[in-house]
PDB file of C-alpha atoms and ligand atoms in Angstrom:
ATOM      1  CA  UNK A 203     -12.811 -20.601 -18.416  1.00 84.00           C
ATOM      2  CA  UNK A 204      -9.396 -19.228 -17.432  1.00 91.00           C
ATOM      3  CA  UNK A 205      -9.578 -16.763 -14.589  1.00 95.00           C
ATOM      4  CA  UNK A 206      -8.023 -13.346 -15.189  1.00 96.00           C
ATOM      5  CA  UNK A 207      -5.779 -13.805 -12.152  1.00 97.00           C
ATOM      6  CA  UNK A 208      -4.215 -16.986 -13.596  1.00 97.00           C
ATOM      7  CA  UNK A 209      -2.822 -14.857 -16.420  1.00 97.00           C
ATOM      8  CA  UNK A 210      -2.012 -11.840 -14.241  1.00 98.00           C
ATOM      9  CA  UNK A 211      -0.263 -13.527 -11.283  1.00 98.00           C
ATOM     10  CA  UNK A 212       2.962 -14.596 -13.074  1.00 98.00           C
ATOM     11  CA  UNK A 213       3.526 -10.928 -13.974  1.00 98.00           C
ATOM     12  CA  UNK A 214       2.629  -9.801 -10.476  1.00 98.00           C
ATOM     13  CA  UNK A 215       5.285 -12.118  -9.019  1.00 98.00           C
ATOM     14  CA  UNK A 216       7.867 -10.551 -11.341  1.00 97.00           C
ATOM     15  CA  UNK A 217       6.720  -7.034 -10.499  1.00 97.00           C
ATOM     16  CA  UNK A 218       6.924  -7.482  -6.719  1.00 97.00           C
ATOM     17  CA  UNK A 219      10.258  -9.237  -7.011  1.00 97.00           C
ATOM     18  CA  UNK A 220      11.699  -6.362  -9.094  1.00 95.00           C
ATOM     19  CA  UNK A 221      10.245  -3.825  -6.664  1.00 94.00           C
ATOM     20  CA  UNK A 222      11.757  -5.893  -3.809  1.00 95.00           C
ATOM     21  CA  UNK A 223       8.434  -6.278  -2.049  1.00 97.00           C
ATOM     22  CA  UNK A 224       7.713  -9.385   0.007  1.00 96.00           C
ATOM     23  CA  UNK A 225       4.210 -10.745  -0.441  1.00 98.00           C
ATOM     24  CA  UNK A 226       2.785 -13.579   1.658  1.00 98.00           C
ATOM     25  CA  UNK A 227       0.699 -16.390   0.082  1.00 97.00           C
ATOM     26  CA  UNK A 228      -2.383 -14.943   1.838  1.00 97.00           C
ATOM     27  CA  UNK A 229      -1.730 -11.526   0.289  1.00 98.00           C
ATOM     28  CA  UNK A 230      -1.262 -13.101  -3.159  1.00 98.00           C
ATOM     29  CA  UNK A 231      -4.629 -14.862  -2.685  1.00 97.00           C
ATOM     30  CA  UNK A 232      -6.327 -11.594  -1.805  1.00 98.00           C
ATOM     31  CA  UNK A 233      -4.781  -9.828  -4.818  1.00 98.00           C
ATOM     32  CA  UNK A 234      -5.915 -12.697  -7.091  1.00 98.00           C
ATOM     33  CA  UNK A 235      -9.451 -12.563  -5.678  1.00 98.00           C
ATOM     34  CA  UNK A 236      -9.520  -8.777  -6.107  1.00 98.00           C
ATOM     35  CA  UNK A 237      -8.379  -9.171  -9.709  1.00 98.00           C
ATOM     36  CA  UNK A 238     -11.022 -11.797 -10.552  1.00 98.00           C
ATOM     37  CA  UNK A 239     -13.822  -9.884  -8.810  1.00 98.00           C
ATOM     38  CA  UNK A 240     -12.776  -6.666 -10.600  1.00 98.00           C
ATOM     39  CA  UNK A 241     -12.812  -8.243 -14.063  1.00 97.00           C
ATOM     40  CA  UNK A 242     -16.145 -10.017 -13.498  1.00 97.00           C
ATOM     41  CA  UNK A 243     -17.675  -6.759 -12.275  1.00 97.00           C
ATOM     42  CA  UNK A 244     -16.057  -4.814 -15.118  1.00 97.00           C
ATOM     43  CA  UNK A 245     -18.426  -6.644 -17.502  1.00 95.00           C
ATOM     44  CA  UNK A 246     -21.372  -4.986 -15.706  1.00 95.00           C
ATOM     45  CA  UNK A 247     -20.054  -1.479 -15.051  1.00 96.00           C
ATOM     46  CA  UNK A 248     -17.046   0.423 -16.328  1.00 95.00           C
ATOM     47  CA  UNK A 249     -14.361   0.211 -13.653  1.00 97.00           C
ATOM     48  CA  UNK A 250     -11.138   0.044 -15.662  1.00 97.00           C
ATOM     49  CA  UNK A 251     -10.005   0.189 -19.259  1.00 96.00           C
ATOM     50  CA  UNK A 252      -6.723  -1.547 -18.402  1.00 96.00           C
ATOM     51  CA  UNK A 253      -7.478  -5.249 -18.871  1.00 96.00           C
ATOM     52  CA  UNK A 254      -4.347  -6.832 -20.319  1.00 97.00           C
ATOM     53  CA  UNK A 255      -2.894  -9.088 -17.553  1.00 97.00           C
ATOM     54  CA  UNK A 256       0.645  -7.673 -17.862  1.00 97.00           C
ATOM     55  CA  UNK A 257      -0.634  -4.099 -17.805  1.00 97.00           C
ATOM     56  CA  UNK A 258      -2.877  -4.808 -14.826  1.00 98.00           C
ATOM     57  CA  UNK A 259       0.048  -6.294 -12.889  1.00 98.00           C
ATOM     58  CA  UNK A 260       2.288  -3.312 -13.669  1.00 97.00           C
ATOM     59  CA  UNK A 261       0.011  -0.279 -14.047  1.00 97.00           C
ATOM     60  CA  UNK A 262      -2.573  -1.107 -11.388  1.00 98.00           C
ATOM     61  CA  UNK A 263      -0.884  -3.333  -8.791  1.00 98.00           C
ATOM     62  CA  UNK A 264       2.765  -2.318  -9.304  1.00 97.00           C
ATOM     63  CA  UNK A 265       1.961   1.393  -9.446  1.00 97.00           C
ATOM     64  CA  UNK A 266      -0.165   1.177  -6.256  1.00 98.00           C
ATOM     65  CA  UNK A 267       2.547  -0.760  -4.422  1.00 97.00           C
ATOM     66  CA  UNK A 268       5.187   1.921  -5.047  1.00 96.00           C
ATOM     67  CA  UNK A 269       3.603   3.654  -2.037  1.00 97.00           C
ATOM     68  CA  UNK A 270       5.027   0.935   0.219  1.00 97.00           C
ATOM     69  CA  UNK A 271       8.413   2.693   0.097  1.00 95.00           C
ATOM     70  CA  UNK A 272       7.046   5.703   1.981  1.00 96.00           C
ATOM     71  CA  UNK A 273       8.291   5.601   5.558  1.00 93.00           C
ATOM     72  CA  UNK A 274       5.696   8.164   6.715  1.00 95.00           C
ATOM     73  CA  UNK A 275       3.041   5.456   6.250  1.00 97.00           C
ATOM     74  CA  UNK A 276       3.593   4.268   9.827  1.00 97.00           C
ATOM     75  CA  UNK A 277       1.892   1.355  11.602  1.00 97.00           C
ATOM     76  CA  UNK A 278      -1.546   2.423  12.764  1.00 97.00           C
ATOM     77  CA  UNK A 279      -1.760   5.297  10.252  1.00 98.00           C
ATOM     78  CA  UNK A 280      -5.227   6.347   9.146  1.00 98.00           C
ATOM     79  CA  UNK A 281      -5.146   6.880   5.378  1.00 98.00           C
ATOM     80  CA  UNK A 282      -7.815   8.055   2.941  1.00 98.00           C
ATOM     81  CA  UNK A 283      -7.872   7.295  -0.815  1.00 98.00           C
ATOM     82  CA  UNK A 284      -9.675  10.128  -2.616  1.00 98.00           C
ATOM     83  CA  UNK A 285     -11.365   9.054  -5.878  1.00 98.00           C
ATOM     84  CA  UNK A 286     -10.614   5.372  -5.256  1.00 98.00           C
ATOM     85  CA  UNK A 287     -12.587   4.206  -8.323  1.00 98.00           C
ATOM     86  CA  UNK A 288     -11.907   0.497  -8.811  1.00 98.00           C
ATOM     87  CA  UNK A 289      -9.787   0.462  -5.620  1.00 98.00           C
ATOM     88  CA  UNK A 290      -6.360   1.713  -6.725  1.00 98.00           C
ATOM     89  CA  UNK A 291      -4.152   2.436  -4.915  1.00 98.00           C
ATOM     90  CA  UNK A 292      -6.176   1.918  -1.694  1.00 98.00           C
ATOM     91  CA  UNK A 293      -7.022  -1.801  -1.871  1.00 98.00           C
ATOM     92  CA  UNK A 294      -3.525  -3.119  -2.716  1.00 98.00           C
ATOM     93  CA  UNK A 295      -2.150  -0.904   0.063  1.00 98.00           C
ATOM     94  CA  UNK A 296      -4.730  -2.223   2.542  1.00 98.00           C
ATOM     95  CA  UNK A 297      -3.879  -5.831   1.587  1.00 98.00           C
ATOM     96  CA  UNK A 298      -0.148  -5.236   2.033  1.00 98.00           C
ATOM     97  CA  UNK A 299      -0.479  -3.118   5.181  1.00 98.00           C
ATOM     98  CA  UNK A 300      -3.132  -4.633   7.466  1.00 97.00           C
ATOM     99  CA  UNK A 301      -1.655  -2.482  10.257  1.00 98.00           C
ATOM    100  CA  UNK A 302      -3.100   0.668   8.634  1.00 98.00           C
ATOM    101  CA  UNK A 303      -6.729   1.794   8.426  1.00 98.00           C
ATOM    102  CA  UNK A 304      -7.890   2.810   4.929  1.00 98.00           C
ATOM    103  CA  UNK A 305     -10.934   4.889   3.996  1.00 98.00           C
ATOM    104  CA  UNK A 306     -11.893   4.783   0.299  1.00 98.00           C
ATOM    105  CA  UNK A 307     -13.927   7.681  -1.064  1.00 98.00           C
ATOM    106  CA  UNK A 308     -15.644   8.001  -4.408  1.00 98.00           C
ATOM    107  CA  UNK A 309     -18.420  10.223  -5.705  1.00 98.00           C
ATOM    108  CA  UNK A 310     -19.907   7.509  -7.937  1.00 98.00           C
ATOM    109  CA  UNK A 311     -22.398   5.261  -6.155  1.00 98.00           C
ATOM    110  CA  UNK A 312     -21.789   2.309  -8.505  1.00 97.00           C
ATOM    111  CA  UNK A 313     -18.082   2.370  -7.690  1.00 98.00           C
ATOM    112  CA  UNK A 314     -18.538   2.568  -3.908  1.00 98.00           C
ATOM    113  CA  UNK A 315     -21.056  -0.289  -4.198  1.00 98.00           C
ATOM    114  CA  UNK A 316     -18.379  -2.325  -5.998  1.00 98.00           C
ATOM    115  CA  UNK A 317     -15.803  -1.442  -3.311  1.00 98.00           C
ATOM    116  CA  UNK A 318     -18.157  -2.414  -0.461  1.00 98.00           C
ATOM    117  CA  UNK A 319     -18.898  -5.786  -2.090  1.00 98.00           C
ATOM    118  CA  UNK A 320     -15.178  -6.286  -2.736  1.00 98.00           C
ATOM    119  CA  UNK A 321     -14.066  -5.759   0.868  1.00 98.00           C
ATOM    120  CA  UNK A 322     -16.769  -8.129   2.038  1.00 97.00           C
ATOM    121  CA  UNK A 323     -15.703 -10.755  -0.494  1.00 97.00           C
ATOM    122  CA  UNK A 324     -12.017 -10.428   0.448  1.00 96.00           C
ATOM    123  CA  UNK A 325     -12.836 -10.257   4.170  1.00 96.00           C
ATOM    124  CA  UNK A 326     -10.653  -7.173   4.496  1.00 96.00           C
ATOM    125  CA  UNK A 327     -11.270  -5.597   7.876  1.00 97.00           C
ATOM    126  CA  UNK A 328      -9.047  -2.492   7.664  1.00 98.00           C
ATOM    127  CA  UNK A 329     -11.057  -0.664   4.981  1.00 98.00           C
ATOM    128  CA  UNK A 330     -14.202   1.400   5.062  1.00 98.00           C
ATOM    129  CA  UNK A 331     -15.944   2.926   2.073  1.00 98.00           C
ATOM    130  CA  UNK A 332     -17.565   6.352   1.853  1.00 98.00           C
ATOM    131  CA  UNK A 333     -19.784   7.513  -0.967  1.00 98.00           C
ATOM    132  CA  UNK A 334     -19.474  11.254  -1.497  1.00 98.00           C
ATOM    133  CA  UNK A 335     -17.570  14.140  -2.995  1.00 98.00           C
ATOM    134  CA  UNK A 336     -14.241  15.013  -1.470  1.00 98.00           C
ATOM    135  CA  UNK A 337     -15.395  18.654  -1.268  1.00 98.00           C
ATOM    136  CA  UNK A 338     -18.244  17.656   1.120  1.00 98.00           C
ATOM    137  CA  UNK A 339     -16.203  15.121   3.053  1.00 98.00           C
ATOM    138  CA  UNK A 340     -13.479  17.725   3.605  1.00 98.00           C
ATOM    139  CA  UNK A 341     -16.001  19.996   5.352  1.00 98.00           C
ATOM    140  CA  UNK A 342     -17.468  17.161   7.455  1.00 98.00           C
ATOM    141  CA  UNK A 343     -16.035  17.280  11.028  1.00 98.00           C
ATOM    142  CA  UNK A 344     -15.979  13.461  11.042  1.00 98.00           C
ATOM    143  CA  UNK A 345     -13.279  13.501   8.333  1.00 98.00           C
ATOM    144  CA  UNK A 346     -11.758  16.992   8.230  1.00 98.00           C
ATOM    145  CA  UNK A 347      -8.115  17.012   9.382  1.00 98.00           C
ATOM    146  CA  UNK A 348      -8.516  13.479  10.794  1.00 98.00           C
ATOM    147  CA  UNK A 349      -6.101  11.517   8.557  1.00 98.00           C
ATOM    148  CA  UNK A 350      -2.380  10.840   8.798  1.00 98.00           C
ATOM    149  CA  UNK A 351      -2.181  10.330   5.049  1.00 98.00           C
ATOM    150  CA  UNK A 352      -4.117  10.950   1.844  1.00 98.00           C
ATOM    151  CA  UNK A 353      -3.447   9.095  -1.402  1.00 98.00           C
ATOM    152  CA  UNK A 354      -4.915   9.859  -4.824  1.00 98.00           C
ATOM    153  CA  UNK A 355      -4.332   8.652  -8.363  1.00 98.00           C
ATOM    154  CA  UNK A 356      -5.829   9.834 -11.653  1.00 96.00           C
ATOM    155  CA  UNK A 357      -8.445  12.119 -10.113  1.00 97.00           C
ATOM    156  CA  UNK A 358      -7.567  15.713 -11.085  1.00 97.00           C
ATOM    157  CA  UNK A 359      -4.625  18.039 -11.839  1.00 97.00           C
ATOM    158  CA  UNK A 360      -2.622  18.797  -8.699  1.00 97.00           C
ATOM    159  CA  UNK A 361      -3.888  22.369  -8.199  1.00 97.00           C
ATOM    160  CA  UNK A 362      -7.467  21.011  -8.023  1.00 98.00           C
ATOM    161  CA  UNK A 363      -6.533  17.794  -6.226  1.00 98.00           C
ATOM    162  CA  UNK A 364      -4.755  19.735  -3.464  1.00 98.00           C
ATOM    163  CA  UNK A 365      -8.044  21.403  -2.498  1.00 98.00           C
ATOM    164  CA  UNK A 366      -9.804  18.004  -2.410  1.00 98.00           C
ATOM    165  CA  UNK A 367      -7.092  16.299  -0.361  1.00 98.00           C
ATOM    166  CA  UNK A 368      -5.205  18.689   1.939  1.00 98.00           C
ATOM    167  CA  UNK A 369      -8.225  19.607   4.130  1.00 98.00           C
ATOM    168  CA  UNK A 370      -8.510  15.925   5.133  1.00 98.00           C
ATOM    169  CA  UNK A 371      -4.991  15.652   6.624  1.00 98.00           C
ATOM    170  CA  UNK A 372      -3.901  16.402  10.163  1.00 98.00           C
ATOM    171  CA  UNK A 373      -1.084  18.912  10.583  1.00 98.00           C
ATOM    172  CA  UNK A 374       2.071  16.781  10.369  1.00 98.00           C
ATOM    173  CA  UNK A 375       0.435  14.297   7.971  1.00 98.00           C
ATOM    174  CA  UNK A 376       1.195  13.687   4.293  1.00 98.00           C
ATOM    175  CA  UNK A 377      -0.501  13.622   0.919  1.00 98.00           C
ATOM    176  CA  UNK A 378       0.835  11.431  -1.904  1.00 98.00           C
ATOM    177  CA  UNK A 379      -0.275  12.183  -5.446  1.00 98.00           C
ATOM    178  CA  UNK A 380       0.487   9.357  -7.897  1.00 98.00           C
ATOM    179  CA  UNK A 381       1.072  11.161 -11.154  1.00 97.00           C
ATOM    180  CA  UNK A 382       2.176  10.505 -14.720  1.00 94.00           C
ATOM    181  CA  UNK A 383       5.729  10.958 -15.972  1.00 91.00           C
ATOM    182  CA  UNK A 384       5.652  14.726 -16.406  1.00 83.00           C
ATOM    183  CA  UNK A 385       4.430  16.140 -13.133  1.00 92.00           C
ATOM    184  CA  UNK A 386       6.858  19.106 -12.989  1.00 93.00           C
ATOM    185  CA  UNK A 387       4.521  21.595 -14.615  1.00 93.00           C
ATOM    186  CA  UNK A 388       1.579  20.385 -12.490  1.00 94.00           C
ATOM    187  CA  UNK A 389       3.638  20.811  -9.335  1.00 96.00           C
ATOM    188  CA  UNK A 390       4.692  24.357 -10.289  1.00 96.00           C
ATOM    189  CA  UNK A 391       1.120  25.269 -11.230  1.00 95.00           C
ATOM    190  CA  UNK A 392      -0.095  23.989  -7.843  1.00 97.00           C
ATOM    191  CA  UNK A 393       2.521  25.766  -5.682  1.00 96.00           C
ATOM    192  CA  UNK A 394       0.284  28.645  -4.644  1.00 96.00           C
ATOM    193  CA  UNK A 395      -2.741  26.410  -3.952  1.00 97.00           C
ATOM    194  CA  UNK A 396      -0.679  23.997  -1.853  1.00 98.00           C
ATOM    195  CA  UNK A 397       0.740  26.837   0.289  1.00 98.00           C
ATOM    196  CA  UNK A 398      -2.706  28.427   0.725  1.00 98.00           C
ATOM    197  CA  UNK A 399      -4.127  25.097   1.934  1.00 98.00           C
ATOM    198  CA  UNK A 400      -1.337  24.614   4.521  1.00 98.00           C
ATOM    199  CA  UNK A 401       0.913  22.241   2.561  1.00 98.00           C
ATOM    200  CA  UNK A 402       4.459  22.068   1.267  1.00 98.00           C
ATOM    201  CA  UNK A 403       5.931  19.778  -1.397  1.00 97.00           C
ATOM    202  CA  UNK A 404       8.551  17.693   0.419  1.00 97.00           C
ATOM    203  CA  UNK A 405       9.546  15.270  -2.334  1.00 94.00           C
ATOM    204  CA  UNK A 406       8.925  14.582  -5.977  1.00 94.00           C
ATOM    205  CA  UNK A 407      10.333  11.232  -7.102  1.00 94.00           C
ATOM    206  CA  UNK A 408      10.403   9.557 -10.491  1.00 94.00           C
ATOM    207  CA  UNK A 409       9.240   5.966 -10.220  1.00 93.00           C
ATOM    208  CA  UNK A 410      10.063   3.415 -12.918  1.00 93.00           C
ATOM    209  CA  UNK A 411       7.522   0.644 -13.241  1.00 95.00           C
ATOM    210  CA  UNK A 412       9.044  -2.794 -13.841  1.00 94.00           C
ATOM    211  CA  UNK A 413       8.580  -4.831 -17.058  1.00 95.00           C
ATOM    212  CA  UNK A 414       7.612  -1.762 -19.063  1.00 91.00           C
ATOM    213  CA  UNK A 415       9.216   1.506 -20.057  1.00 81.00           C
ATOM    214  CA  UNK A 416       6.643   3.322 -17.925  1.00 91.00           C
ATOM    215  CA  UNK A 417       7.690   6.123 -15.646  1.00 94.00           C
ATOM    216  CA  UNK A 418       5.519   7.755 -12.965  1.00 96.00           C
ATOM    217  CA  UNK A 419       5.925  10.574 -10.459  1.00 96.00           C
ATOM    218  CA  UNK A 420       5.210  10.312  -6.764  1.00 97.00           C
ATOM    219  CA  UNK A 421       4.656  13.743  -5.275  1.00 98.00           C
ATOM    220  CA  UNK A 422       4.644  14.007  -1.487  1.00 98.00           C
ATOM    221  CA  UNK A 423       3.163  17.054   0.235  1.00 98.00           C
ATOM    222  CA  UNK A 424       3.333  17.538   3.985  1.00 98.00           C
ATOM    223  CA  UNK A 425       0.736  19.430   5.945  1.00 98.00           C
ATOM    224  CA  UNK A 426       2.400  22.272   7.805  1.00 98.00           C
ATOM    225  CA  UNK A 427      -0.566  24.278   9.082  1.00 98.00           C
ATOM    226  CA  UNK A 428      -4.357  24.061   9.371  1.00 98.00           C
ATOM    227  CA  UNK A 429      -6.335  24.560   6.137  1.00 98.00           C
ATOM    228  CA  UNK A 430      -8.427  27.784   6.175  1.00 98.00           C
ATOM    229  CA  UNK A 431     -12.123  26.957   6.894  1.00 98.00           C
ATOM    230  CA  UNK A 432     -13.274  28.180   3.476  1.00 98.00           C
ATOM    231  CA  UNK A 433     -11.573  25.181   1.779  1.00 98.00           C
ATOM    232  CA  UNK A 434     -12.607  22.940   0.203  1.00 98.00           C
ATOM    233  CA  UNK A 435     -15.164  25.126  -1.545  1.00 98.00           C
ATOM    234  CA  UNK A 436     -18.536  23.742  -2.624  1.00 97.00           C
ATOM    235  CA  UNK A 437     -18.637  20.636  -4.852  1.00 97.00           C
ATOM    236  CA  UNK A 438     -17.537  21.473  -8.390  1.00 96.00           C
ATOM    237  CA  UNK A 439     -15.992  24.876  -7.543  1.00 97.00           C
ATOM    238  CA  UNK A 440     -12.390  23.585  -7.185  1.00 97.00           C
ATOM    239  CA  UNK A 441     -12.635  22.200 -10.716  1.00 97.00           C
ATOM    240  CA  UNK A 442     -14.342  25.244 -12.239  1.00 97.00           C
ATOM    241  CA  UNK A 443     -12.192  27.839 -10.474  1.00 97.00           C
ATOM    242  CA  UNK A 444      -8.905  26.183  -9.535  1.00 96.00           C
ATOM    243  CA  UNK A 445      -6.865  28.010  -6.876  1.00 95.00           C
TER     244      UNK A 445
HETATM  245  N1  SAM B 196      -7.918   6.147  -8.284  1.00 97.51           N
HETATM  246  C1  SAM B 196      -8.473   5.200  -9.231  1.00 97.51           C
HETATM  247  C2  SAM B 196      -7.395   4.679 -10.161  1.00 97.51           C
HETATM  248  O1  SAM B 196      -6.321   5.284 -10.208  1.00 97.51           O
HETATM  249  O2  SAM B 196      -7.634   3.680 -10.853  1.00 97.51           O
HETATM  250  C3  SAM B 196      -9.660   5.792  -9.994  1.00 97.51           C
HETATM  251  C4  SAM B 196      -9.341   6.849 -10.980  1.00 97.51           C
HETATM  252  S1  SAM B 196     -10.779   7.403 -11.844  1.00 97.51           S
HETATM  253  C5  SAM B 196     -10.085   8.008 -13.306  1.00 97.51           C
HETATM  254  C6  SAM B 196     -11.207   8.866 -10.917  1.00 97.51           C
HETATM  255  C7  SAM B 196     -12.213   8.588  -9.810  1.00 97.51           C
HETATM  256  O3  SAM B 196     -12.318   9.753  -9.000  1.00 97.51           O
HETATM  257  C8  SAM B 196     -13.598   8.273 -10.344  1.00 97.51           C
HETATM  258  O4  SAM B 196     -14.045   7.038  -9.806  1.00 97.51           O
HETATM  259  C9  SAM B 196     -14.442   9.450  -9.884  1.00 97.51           C
HETATM  260  O5  SAM B 196     -15.763   9.076  -9.589  1.00 97.51           O
HETATM  261  C10 SAM B 196     -13.680   9.945  -8.669  1.00 97.51           C
HETATM  262  N2  SAM B 196     -13.851  11.381  -8.358  1.00 97.51           N
HETATM  263  C11 SAM B 196     -13.656  12.419  -9.209  1.00 97.51           C
HETATM  264  N3  SAM B 196     -13.871  13.588  -8.565  1.00 97.51           N
HETATM  265  C12 SAM B 196     -14.191  13.270  -7.282  1.00 97.51           C
HETATM  266  C13 SAM B 196     -14.546  14.063  -6.138  1.00 97.51           C
HETATM  267  N4  SAM B 196     -14.617  15.382  -6.201  1.00 97.51           N
HETATM  268  N5  SAM B 196     -14.806  13.421  -4.978  1.00 97.51           N
HETATM  269  C14 SAM B 196     -14.748  12.056  -4.917  1.00 97.51           C
HETATM  270  N6  SAM B 196     -14.446  11.264  -5.976  1.00 97.51           N
HETATM  271  C15 SAM B 196     -14.169  11.872  -7.145  1.00 97.51           C
END
């Protein structure tokens, strides 16, 4: 039977070439193994609804790799992916940037189990996986204000997401929210929450994904001051009563 990666890789090569990203043969192998493991596992539990090889290359891998343009992701940076799900954007970033240390967080046990098996299978040594809610992790001294960067995609609207993510970053660090094409209203609605949590929006770029007409937004928020101790509030409160 044809492996999913055999159909996906030709598109991936086009995507990285159009994004002007250099990928080594070892990194291509890891991406292919990730892809095959994901689509085998996806038969057992729901990890992704995007299955078409072209769409996977563009919307999962290409979208994740747009983070590589961010110069604040320095060598040695400690980065946390909140709501990592099937591993996007954290796993592609970890494959491309072995000089960084990634922590992947998800509240669903089945998904963190998948991620733990995946990193073992790929022999990726710069990733650790944490099962839990971002609200609890953000109040845990082991994680609170310990990261240089936070990344998150498709987890919650920005006013809610800010409360899940900003408490995890050190002052001087950055939070990247990978958003859909129309993030302007989300950014305005989150202004007050971001300021309250010690952040400031420093850039808001439109990102065009190759091979499709798809447009995304990459919102970067820098952490300017410590987050007040009361945030994040208890699990579920940020969603029920957004700041
Ligand atoms: N980031 C991945 C992507 O873009 O493909 C997954 C997106 S999926 C739609 C959202 C994920 O966030 C789910 O796996 C869910 O379990 C997780 N999640 C939602 N709220 C969370 C929270 N408060 N703490 C940790 N994980 C959360």
